[in-house]
Amino acid sequence: MPALPRQPAFTTTRSQFPEDFVFGSSTSAYQIEGSSFGGCGSSHWDTFAATPGNVVRSENGAIACDHYHRWQGDLDLVRDAGLKAYRFSTSWARVLPEGRGPVNQEGLDFYDKLVDGMLERGIAPHLTLYHWEMPSALESIGGWRNRDVTDLYADYAQVVTKRLGDRLASIATFNEPWCITWYSHYYGAHAPGLRDIRASSRVAHHVPVAHGKALSAMRAMGLENLGIVLNFEHISPLDDKPGSIKAAKIAEGIYNRWFLGGITKGEYAADVLDLIEPHMPNGWQEDMASISAPIDWMGINYYTRALISEGDTQPGDVLPVQLGNKGALPRTEMDWEVYPEGLGALLEWIRDNYTGELPLAITENGLANKDQLINGTVDDQERIAYLDAHFKQALAAIEKGIPLKAYFVWSLMDNFEWALGYDKRFGLVHVDFDSLKRTPKASYHALKAMLSER
Ligand code: IFM
């Protein structure tokens, strides 16, 4: 496999981007905060991780990066890099330990202080309300399989935004519905670890329903800049066999078109619907107007491409199973091929076919790298090359008139990479998971230099 490209500095410059273009970094609550602190309730990630075999080395987010106690220093790092925006998520179980009912004031106070801390440092707060943590109490009544949970989610969204909403730059209802749905309920790789087409088909509808309900509740509160974050891969057939072409089309429908079509047009991808309609909740059609109520922006998470072949459909499977990358491009530590061109192609396709003039943001992009702390430094030139190549795609998109307004690096710091534990380092900042010491990597310094140039 070819080695990842390395470079010591960015070749793109800040001044090539529009003056008001926003550069930020992203994190999520469970991956950094430490779920054992501050009266946080149990989430389905705590219980999933507690089951041997689900997470490598049985790691979990109980302590994570201890951001719950170290948030001030972490926000200093955001500010000192010259990043003007920070995308974070609130944990439902930290705010409402039972998912409903009494509020954990300490949890809400924590997010309140965090938002003020950003503003004091000149950092715009971008909130995501659900980045994958279902309170265990609600998972035990069926989680996203249970339509009642969509109302409880809208209640939770109101509790959080009543407190924080006056100071937020943007609010996303969900991060990556594809992962919440298919990765977690069909492939079984993430909490709650189900492999059930009926469960996943219901979740594929209930998550958009919950989005629509929260959106309408927050609109009624007068909140603005409301959106959702979807993840995309550049998906194509591995070869020209009819079976590969068919499998790739379905995979692409599930991954890229289902949620995008539902949210922007009130139409689910017809070819996917043909496969899963028998499993969908009755009367799903009546929800489509609320699901597709106008949003103010859309977030796009992009990392890699996928090449799909006929053999990806296992006997008995309803949908193609993605078996990972099969191409010959350099791969990251996630075994994901580096394919920056896919970002440019997707931005154009999304704009042309779905979002038109709707403002777009790249809400996640980055790589897991074999980073090593040697003599107090981490020489992650691979990350600089990766980010630079994707910055070029963002620039080209802007030049084509695509309304791309922001770019958030995933991630500010190394963190809990879900079922893959703490080995997969995505951060601009290295975290030593024994001492929890933070060390900015070469990519952090290079980005800071790039952002300070005008
Ligand atoms: O770490 C995750 C994040 O939580 C969601 N998007 C992809 C990242 C890398 O896998």
Coordinates of C-alpha atoms and ligand atoms in Angstrom, one line a residue, residues 27-28 31 87 131-132 175-176 179 190 231 301 303 334 336 364 410-411 415-418 426, ligand 1:
T27 CA -15.4 17.1 19.2
S28 CA -18.2 15.2 20.8
Q31 CA -15.5 11.0 23.1
R87 CA -18.3 22.3 17.3
H131 CA -23.8 12.7 18.8
W132 CA -24.7 9.1 19.4
N175 CA -24.6 14.0 13.9
E176 CA -24.5 11.3 11.2
C179 CA -24.2 5.8 11.7
H190 CA -21.9 0.8 17.4
N231 CA -22.0 11.9 6.6
N301 CA -18.8 15.0 7.3
Y303 CA -13.4 11.2 5.2
M334 CA -8.8 3.6 10.0
W336 CA -9.8 4.5 5.0
E364 CA -15.9 16.9 10.1
W410 CA -12.0 16.4 13.2
S411 CA -10.8 16.6 15.8
N415 CA -10.2 10.9 21.8
F416 CA -12.3 7.8 22.3
E417 CA -12.9 6.5 18.7
W418 CA -15.9 4.4 19.7
F426 CA -7.5 12.0 15.0
Ligands
IFM1 O1 -15.0 10.0 15.7 C1 -15.9 10.0 14.7 C2 -17.0 11.0 15.0 O2 -17.6 10.7 16.3 C3 -18.1 11.0 14.0 N1 -17.6 11.1 12.7 C4 -16.5 10.2 12.3 C5 -15.4 10.4 13.3 C6 -14.2 9.5 13.0 O3 -14.6 8.2 12.9

